[in-house]
Tab-separated table of C-alpha atoms in Angstrom:
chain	number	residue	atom	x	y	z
G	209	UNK	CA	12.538	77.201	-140.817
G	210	UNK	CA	12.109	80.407	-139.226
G	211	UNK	CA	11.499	82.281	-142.117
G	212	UNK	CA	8.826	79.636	-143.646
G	213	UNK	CA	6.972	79.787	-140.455
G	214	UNK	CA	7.057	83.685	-140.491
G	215	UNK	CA	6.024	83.945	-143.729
G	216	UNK	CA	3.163	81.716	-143.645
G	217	UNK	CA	1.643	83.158	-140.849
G	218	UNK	CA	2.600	86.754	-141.992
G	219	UNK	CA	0.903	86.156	-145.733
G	220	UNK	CA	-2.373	83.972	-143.810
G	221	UNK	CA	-2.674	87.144	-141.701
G	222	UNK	CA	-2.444	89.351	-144.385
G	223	UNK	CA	-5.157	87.715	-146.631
G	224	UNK	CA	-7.245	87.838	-143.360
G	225	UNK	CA	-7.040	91.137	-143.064
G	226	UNK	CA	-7.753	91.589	-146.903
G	227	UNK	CA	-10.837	89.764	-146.269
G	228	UNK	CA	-11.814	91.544	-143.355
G	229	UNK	CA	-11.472	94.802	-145.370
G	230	UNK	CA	-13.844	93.626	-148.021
G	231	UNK	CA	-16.377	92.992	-145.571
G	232	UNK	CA	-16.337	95.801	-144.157
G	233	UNK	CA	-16.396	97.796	-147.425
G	234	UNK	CA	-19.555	95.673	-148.394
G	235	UNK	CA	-20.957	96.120	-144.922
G	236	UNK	CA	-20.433	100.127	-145.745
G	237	UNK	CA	-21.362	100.237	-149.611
G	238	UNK	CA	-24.813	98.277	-148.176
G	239	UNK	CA	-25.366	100.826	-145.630
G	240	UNK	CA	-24.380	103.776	-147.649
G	241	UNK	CA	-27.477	102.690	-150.053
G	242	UNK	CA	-29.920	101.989	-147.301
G	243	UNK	CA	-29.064	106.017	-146.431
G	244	UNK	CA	-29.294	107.037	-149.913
G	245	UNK	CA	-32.839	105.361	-150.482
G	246	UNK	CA	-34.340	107.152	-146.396
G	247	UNK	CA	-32.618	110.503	-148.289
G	248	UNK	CA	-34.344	109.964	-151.419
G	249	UNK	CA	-37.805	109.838	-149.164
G	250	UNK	CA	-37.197	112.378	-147.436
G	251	UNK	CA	-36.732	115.061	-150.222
G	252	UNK	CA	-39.920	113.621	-151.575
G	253	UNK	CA	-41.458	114.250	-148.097
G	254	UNK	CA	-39.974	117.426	-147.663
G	255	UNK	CA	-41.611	118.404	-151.148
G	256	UNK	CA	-45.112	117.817	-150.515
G	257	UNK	CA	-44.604	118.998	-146.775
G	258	UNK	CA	-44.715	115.943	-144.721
G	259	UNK	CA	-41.485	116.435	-143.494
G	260	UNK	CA	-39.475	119.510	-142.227
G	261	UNK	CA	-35.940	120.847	-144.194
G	262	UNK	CA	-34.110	119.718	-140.647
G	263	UNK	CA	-34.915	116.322	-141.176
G	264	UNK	CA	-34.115	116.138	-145.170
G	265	UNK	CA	-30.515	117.533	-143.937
G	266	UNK	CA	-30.108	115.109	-141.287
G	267	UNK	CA	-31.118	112.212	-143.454
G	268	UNK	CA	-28.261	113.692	-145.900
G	269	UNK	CA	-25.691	114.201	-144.000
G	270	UNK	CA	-25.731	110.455	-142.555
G	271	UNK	CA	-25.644	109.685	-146.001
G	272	UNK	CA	-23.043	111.550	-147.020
G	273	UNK	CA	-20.930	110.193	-144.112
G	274	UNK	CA	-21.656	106.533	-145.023
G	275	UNK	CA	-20.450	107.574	-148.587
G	276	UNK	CA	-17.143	109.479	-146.886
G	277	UNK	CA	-15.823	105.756	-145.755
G	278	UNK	CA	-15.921	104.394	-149.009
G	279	UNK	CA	-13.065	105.494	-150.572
G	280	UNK	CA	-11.439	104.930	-147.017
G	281	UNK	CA	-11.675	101.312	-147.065
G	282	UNK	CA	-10.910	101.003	-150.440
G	283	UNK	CA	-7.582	102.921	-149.536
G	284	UNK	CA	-7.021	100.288	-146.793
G	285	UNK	CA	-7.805	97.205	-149.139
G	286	UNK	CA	-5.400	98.778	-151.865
G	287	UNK	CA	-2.360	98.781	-149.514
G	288	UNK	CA	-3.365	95.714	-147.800
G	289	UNK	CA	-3.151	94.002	-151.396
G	290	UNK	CA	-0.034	95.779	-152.206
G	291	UNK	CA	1.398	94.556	-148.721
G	292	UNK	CA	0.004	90.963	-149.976
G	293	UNK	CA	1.734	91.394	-153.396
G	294	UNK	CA	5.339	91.999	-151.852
G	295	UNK	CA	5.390	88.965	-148.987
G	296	UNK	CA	4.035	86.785	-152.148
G	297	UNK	CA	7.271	88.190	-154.045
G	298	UNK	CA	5.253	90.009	-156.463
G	299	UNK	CA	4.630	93.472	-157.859
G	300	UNK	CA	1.815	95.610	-156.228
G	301	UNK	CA	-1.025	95.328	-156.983
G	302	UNK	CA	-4.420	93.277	-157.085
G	303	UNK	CA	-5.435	90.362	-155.309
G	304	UNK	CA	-7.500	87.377	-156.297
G	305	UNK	CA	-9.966	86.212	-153.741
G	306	UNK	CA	-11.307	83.376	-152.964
G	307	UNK	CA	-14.284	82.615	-150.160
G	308	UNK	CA	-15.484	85.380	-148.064
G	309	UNK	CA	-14.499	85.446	-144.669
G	310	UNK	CA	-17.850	84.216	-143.811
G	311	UNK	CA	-17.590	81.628	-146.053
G	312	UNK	CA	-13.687	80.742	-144.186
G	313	UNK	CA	-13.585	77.271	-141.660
G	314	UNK	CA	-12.421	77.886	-138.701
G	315	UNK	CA	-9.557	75.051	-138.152
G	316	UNK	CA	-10.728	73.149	-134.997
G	317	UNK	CA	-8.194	73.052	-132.436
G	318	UNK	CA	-8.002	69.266	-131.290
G	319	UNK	CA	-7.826	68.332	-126.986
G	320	UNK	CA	-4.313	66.410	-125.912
G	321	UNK	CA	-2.582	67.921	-128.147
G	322	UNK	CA	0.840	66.971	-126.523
G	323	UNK	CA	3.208	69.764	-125.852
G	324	UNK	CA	6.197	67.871	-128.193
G	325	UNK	CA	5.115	69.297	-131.105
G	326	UNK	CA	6.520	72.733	-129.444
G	327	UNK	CA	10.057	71.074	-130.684
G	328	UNK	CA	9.290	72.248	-134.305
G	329	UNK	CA	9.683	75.314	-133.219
G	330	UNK	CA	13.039	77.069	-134.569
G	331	UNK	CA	13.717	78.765	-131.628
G	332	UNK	CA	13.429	75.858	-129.343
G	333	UNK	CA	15.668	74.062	-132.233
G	334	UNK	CA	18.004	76.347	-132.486
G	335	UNK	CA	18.117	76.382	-128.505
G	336	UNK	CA	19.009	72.468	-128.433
G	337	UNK	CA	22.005	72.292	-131.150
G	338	UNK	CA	23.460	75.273	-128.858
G	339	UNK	CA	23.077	73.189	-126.198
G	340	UNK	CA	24.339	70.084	-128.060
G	341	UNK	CA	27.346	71.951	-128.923
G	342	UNK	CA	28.388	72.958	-125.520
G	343	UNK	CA	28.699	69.279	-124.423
G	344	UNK	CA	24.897	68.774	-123.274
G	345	UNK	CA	22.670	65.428	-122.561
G	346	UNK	CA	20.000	66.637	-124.735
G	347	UNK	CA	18.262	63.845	-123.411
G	348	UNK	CA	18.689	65.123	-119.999
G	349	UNK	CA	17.618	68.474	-120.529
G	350	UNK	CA	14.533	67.820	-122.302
G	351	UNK	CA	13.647	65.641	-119.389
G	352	UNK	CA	14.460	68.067	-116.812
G	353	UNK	CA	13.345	71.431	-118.839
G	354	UNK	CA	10.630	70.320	-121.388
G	355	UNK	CA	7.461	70.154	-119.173
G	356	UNK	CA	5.412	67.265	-120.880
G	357	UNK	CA	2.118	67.576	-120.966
G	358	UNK	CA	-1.073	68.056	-122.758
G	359	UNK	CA	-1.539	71.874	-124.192
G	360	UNK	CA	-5.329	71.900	-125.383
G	361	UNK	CA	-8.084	70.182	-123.325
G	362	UNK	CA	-12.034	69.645	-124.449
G	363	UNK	CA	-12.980	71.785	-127.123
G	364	UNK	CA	-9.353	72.725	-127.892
G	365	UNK	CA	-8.733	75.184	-125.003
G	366	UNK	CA	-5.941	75.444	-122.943
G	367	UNK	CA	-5.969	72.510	-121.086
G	368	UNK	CA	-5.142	72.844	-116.784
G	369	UNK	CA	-1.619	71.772	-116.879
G	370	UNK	CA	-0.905	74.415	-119.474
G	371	UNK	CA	-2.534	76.968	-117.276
G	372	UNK	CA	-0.542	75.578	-114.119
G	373	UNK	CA	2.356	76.883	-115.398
G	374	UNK	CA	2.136	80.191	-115.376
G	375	UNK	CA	0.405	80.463	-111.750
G	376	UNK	CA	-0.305	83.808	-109.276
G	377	UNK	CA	-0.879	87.618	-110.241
G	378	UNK	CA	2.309	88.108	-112.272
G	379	UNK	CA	1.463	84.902	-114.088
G	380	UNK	CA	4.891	83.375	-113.325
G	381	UNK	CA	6.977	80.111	-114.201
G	382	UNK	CA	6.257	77.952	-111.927
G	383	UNK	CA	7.996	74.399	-113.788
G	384	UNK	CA	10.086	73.065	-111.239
G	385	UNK	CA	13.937	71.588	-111.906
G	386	UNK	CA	15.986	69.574	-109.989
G	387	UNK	CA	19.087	71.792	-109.073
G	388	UNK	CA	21.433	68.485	-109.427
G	389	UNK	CA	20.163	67.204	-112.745
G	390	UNK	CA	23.279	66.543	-114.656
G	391	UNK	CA	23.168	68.557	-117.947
G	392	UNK	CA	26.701	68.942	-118.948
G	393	UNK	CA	29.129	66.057	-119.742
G	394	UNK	CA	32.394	66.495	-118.024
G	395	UNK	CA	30.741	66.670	-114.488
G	396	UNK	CA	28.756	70.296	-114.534
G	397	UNK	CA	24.982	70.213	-113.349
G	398	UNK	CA	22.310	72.563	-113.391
G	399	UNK	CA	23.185	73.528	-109.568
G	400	UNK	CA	26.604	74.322	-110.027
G	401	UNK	CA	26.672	76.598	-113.269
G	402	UNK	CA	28.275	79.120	-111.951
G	403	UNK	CA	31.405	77.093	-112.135
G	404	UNK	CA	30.802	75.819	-116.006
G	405	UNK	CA	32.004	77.311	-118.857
G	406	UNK	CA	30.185	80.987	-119.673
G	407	UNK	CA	29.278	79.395	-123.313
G	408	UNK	CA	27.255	76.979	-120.884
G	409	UNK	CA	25.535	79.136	-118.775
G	410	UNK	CA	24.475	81.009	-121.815
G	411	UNK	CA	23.274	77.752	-123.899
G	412	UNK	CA	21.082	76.309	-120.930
G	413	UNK	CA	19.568	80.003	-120.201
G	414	UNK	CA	18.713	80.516	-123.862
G	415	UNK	CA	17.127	76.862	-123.712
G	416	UNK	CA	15.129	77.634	-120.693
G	417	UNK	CA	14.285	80.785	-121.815
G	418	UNK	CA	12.875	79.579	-125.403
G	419	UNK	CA	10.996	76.924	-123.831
G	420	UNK	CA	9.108	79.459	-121.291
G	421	UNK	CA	8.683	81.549	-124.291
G	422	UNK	CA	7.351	78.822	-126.319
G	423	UNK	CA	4.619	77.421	-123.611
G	424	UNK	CA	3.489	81.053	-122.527
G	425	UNK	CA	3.102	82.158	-126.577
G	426	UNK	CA	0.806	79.356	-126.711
G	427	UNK	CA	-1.107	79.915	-123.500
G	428	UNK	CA	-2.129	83.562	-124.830
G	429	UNK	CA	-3.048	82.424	-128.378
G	430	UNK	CA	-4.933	79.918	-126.822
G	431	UNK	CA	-6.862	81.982	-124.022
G	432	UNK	CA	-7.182	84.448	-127.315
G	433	UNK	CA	-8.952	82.271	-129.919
G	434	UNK	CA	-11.076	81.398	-126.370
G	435	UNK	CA	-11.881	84.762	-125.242
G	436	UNK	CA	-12.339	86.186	-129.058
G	437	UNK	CA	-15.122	83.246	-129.758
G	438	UNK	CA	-16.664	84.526	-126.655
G	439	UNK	CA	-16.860	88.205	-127.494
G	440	UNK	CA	-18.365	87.275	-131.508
G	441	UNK	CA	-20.565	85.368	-129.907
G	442	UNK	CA	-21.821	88.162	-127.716
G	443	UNK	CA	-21.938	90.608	-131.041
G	444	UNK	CA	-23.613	88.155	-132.984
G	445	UNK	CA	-26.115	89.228	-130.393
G	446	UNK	CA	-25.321	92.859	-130.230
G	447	UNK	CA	-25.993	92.970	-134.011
G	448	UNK	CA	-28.986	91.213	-133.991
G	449	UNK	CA	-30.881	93.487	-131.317
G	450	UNK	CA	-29.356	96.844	-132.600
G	451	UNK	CA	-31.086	95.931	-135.981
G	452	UNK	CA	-34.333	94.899	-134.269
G	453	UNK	CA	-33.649	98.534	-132.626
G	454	UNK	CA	-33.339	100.164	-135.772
G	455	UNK	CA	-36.827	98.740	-137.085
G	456	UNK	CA	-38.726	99.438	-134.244
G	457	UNK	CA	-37.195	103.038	-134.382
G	458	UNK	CA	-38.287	103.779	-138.095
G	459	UNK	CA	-41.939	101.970	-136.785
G	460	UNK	CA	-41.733	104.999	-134.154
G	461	UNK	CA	-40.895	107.381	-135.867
G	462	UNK	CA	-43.796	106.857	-138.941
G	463	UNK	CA	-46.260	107.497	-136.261
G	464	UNK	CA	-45.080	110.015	-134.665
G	465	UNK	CA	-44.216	108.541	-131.445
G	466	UNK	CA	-40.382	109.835	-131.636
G	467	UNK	CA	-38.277	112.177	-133.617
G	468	UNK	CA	-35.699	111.172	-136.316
G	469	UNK	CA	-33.163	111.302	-134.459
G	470	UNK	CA	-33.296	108.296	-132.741
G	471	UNK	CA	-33.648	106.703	-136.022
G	472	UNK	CA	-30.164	107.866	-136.647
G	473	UNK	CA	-28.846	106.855	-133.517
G	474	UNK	CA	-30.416	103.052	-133.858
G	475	UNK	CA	-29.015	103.457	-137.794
G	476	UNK	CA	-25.581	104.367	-136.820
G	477	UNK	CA	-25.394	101.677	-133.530
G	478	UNK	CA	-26.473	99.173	-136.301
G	479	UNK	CA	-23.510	100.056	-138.594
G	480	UNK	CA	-20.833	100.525	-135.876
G	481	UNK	CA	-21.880	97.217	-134.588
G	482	UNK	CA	-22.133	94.871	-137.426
G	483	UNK	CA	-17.685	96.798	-138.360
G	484	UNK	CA	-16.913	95.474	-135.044
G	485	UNK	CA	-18.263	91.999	-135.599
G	486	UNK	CA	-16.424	91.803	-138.921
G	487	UNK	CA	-12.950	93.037	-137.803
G	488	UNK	CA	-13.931	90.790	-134.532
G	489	UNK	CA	-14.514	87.836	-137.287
G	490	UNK	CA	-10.354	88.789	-138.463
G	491	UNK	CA	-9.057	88.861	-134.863
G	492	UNK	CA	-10.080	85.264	-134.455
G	493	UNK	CA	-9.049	83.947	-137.785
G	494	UNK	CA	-5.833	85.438	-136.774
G	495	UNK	CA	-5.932	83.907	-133.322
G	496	UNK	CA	-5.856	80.555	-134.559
G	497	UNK	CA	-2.849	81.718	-137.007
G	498	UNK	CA	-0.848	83.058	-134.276
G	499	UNK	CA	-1.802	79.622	-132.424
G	500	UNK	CA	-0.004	78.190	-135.497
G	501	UNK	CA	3.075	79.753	-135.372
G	502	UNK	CA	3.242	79.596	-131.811
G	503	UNK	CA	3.021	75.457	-131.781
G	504	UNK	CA	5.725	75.850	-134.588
G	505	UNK	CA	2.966	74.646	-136.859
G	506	UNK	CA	2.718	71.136	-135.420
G	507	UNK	CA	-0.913	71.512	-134.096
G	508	UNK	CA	-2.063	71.317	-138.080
G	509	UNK	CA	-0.347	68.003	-138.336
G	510	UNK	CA	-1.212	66.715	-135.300
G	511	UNK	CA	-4.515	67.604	-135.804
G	512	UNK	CA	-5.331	65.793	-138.692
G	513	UNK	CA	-3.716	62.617	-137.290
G	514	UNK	CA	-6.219	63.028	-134.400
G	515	UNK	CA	-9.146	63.456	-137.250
G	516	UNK	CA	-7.964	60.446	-138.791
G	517	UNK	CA	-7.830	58.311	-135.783
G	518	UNK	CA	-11.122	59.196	-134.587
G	519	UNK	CA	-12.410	58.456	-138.071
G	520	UNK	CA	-10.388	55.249	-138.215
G	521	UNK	CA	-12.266	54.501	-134.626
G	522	UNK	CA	-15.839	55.217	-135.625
G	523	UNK	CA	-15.512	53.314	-139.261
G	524	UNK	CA	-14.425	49.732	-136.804
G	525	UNK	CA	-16.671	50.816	-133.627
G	526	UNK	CA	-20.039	48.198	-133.995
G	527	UNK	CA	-23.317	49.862	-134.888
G	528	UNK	CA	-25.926	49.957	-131.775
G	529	UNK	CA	-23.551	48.481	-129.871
G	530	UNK	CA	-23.649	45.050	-131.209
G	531	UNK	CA	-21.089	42.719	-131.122
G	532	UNK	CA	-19.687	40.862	-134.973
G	533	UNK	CA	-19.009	37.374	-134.572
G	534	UNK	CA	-17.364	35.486	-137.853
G	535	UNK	CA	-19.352	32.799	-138.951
């Protein structure tokens, strides 16, 4: 189980981060153009005198840069899709696409999802037949060490009782056990451990331990797929004004209200911009992948059974609120 779930999320990540390479390659072959076509003006400029020889240089070297990262992304898509090739058990070499990554859904991340899906996860698994196997109550430690509780709240974010556990600066455990819950069979509890069996001690730390590992892993890729919509909202922004920027700089500069270069510094805000919104576009597609292997990938499932029940809910709810009466 633990190699299916790190292989799926390994090979979704990868092909994320394919995608994310091709945008940016596009983003750069586009831009690279728009440079070539101000370049081609300005020699004709230069030639019947409009412009100066500093400017036609200028104009050609930003081209030339644009043209510079090219081949670099390319490299970068290459290995990606040789990286791709070997998790998929293939030779290197070429992968097909499919939709763009502006074209990709973002998977919505249901409320209440309940934190017992967390048990899918191998660790937590592999945690519980250890503990099985030195004479535990599973029962009994589930109910003592398993906080249950709703991870996502509205819109899918980390819902307050998640958030409660991991409480002050150093963002600490703070899920409180009874010290005299019996665990063991055979008379040992969790308050007197120290006089169980060291193959006990060991089993109930590892259990505790996955379990705090399991509900903190989830509270970051949570508070990341949160905080990463946030920020590509804000460069959706950034993009937008930068290119309104660059216009109003070319306007400027065609009468002679500014010099070229702060064309080139609106141009090259522009371009650095609208990279970071496409690799910003990955982080969050692999936010909700990380989310995935983090719930052991029971939020997909869960999720869906949620979709259908709300469907199932608004199909039998009565139109305008009126109320069928058989006849």
């Amino acid at each position: 189980m633990t190699v299916i779930l790190t292989l799926v999320s390994s090979v979704a990540n990868s092909y994320i981060n394919l995608r994310d390479l091709d945008k940016q390659l596009e983003l750069t072959r586009k831009t690279a153009q728009s440079y070539k076509e101000s370049y081609d003006i300005f020699k004709l400029r230069f030639e019947y005198g409009i412009v100066s020889e500093v400017e036609v240089s200028m104009s050609r070297a930003q081209y030339e840069q644009a043209l510079s990262n090219i081949p670099f992304f390319e490299k970068l898509i290459s290995q990606q899709e040789n990286a791709l090739s070997v998790l998929l058990g293939r030779n290197p070499g070429p992968i097909p696409r499919g939709k763009t990554i502006d074209e990709l859904m973002l998977p919505a991340v249901p409320s209440g999802l309940p934190s017992d899906i967390l048990v899918n996860r191998p660790d937590i698994r592999q945690a519980e037949q250890n503990l099985i196997a030195a004479n535990a109550n599973i029962g009994v430690a589930k109910t003592q060490y398993f906080p249950s509780i709703s991870l996502t709240g509205l819109l899918g974010l980390a819902s307050n009782d998640l958030s409660d556990l991991f409480k002050g600066p150093a963002k600490t455990w703070s899920w409180a056990v009874p010290i005299t819950a019996p665990i063991f069979t055979g008379g040992a509890i969790a308050g007197q451990v120290k006089s169980a069996e060291a193959v006990q001690q060991q089993a109930l730390l590892t259990y505790q331990q996955a379990i705090q590992a399991a509900f903190r892993e989830v509270d970051d890729a949570l508070v990341d797929q949160k905080r990463t919509r946030e920020q590509l909202d804000s460069l959706v922004q950034q993009v937008e004004s930068l290119r309104q920027y660059a216009n109003l700089a070319w306007l400027r500069y065609d009468n002679g209200y500014t010099s070229y270069l702060e064309v080139l510094d609106a141009q090259s805000r522009l371009y650095n911009a609208e990279l970071t919104h496409a690799q910003t576009q990955g982080v969050l597609f692999q936010a909700l992948v990380n989310l995935y292997k983090a719930m052991g990938g029971g939020w997909v499932i869960e999720a869906d059974r949620k979709a259908a029940e709300a469907l199932s809910i608004s199909v039998e709810r009565p139109n305008n609120g009126e109320t069928h009466q058989n006849n």
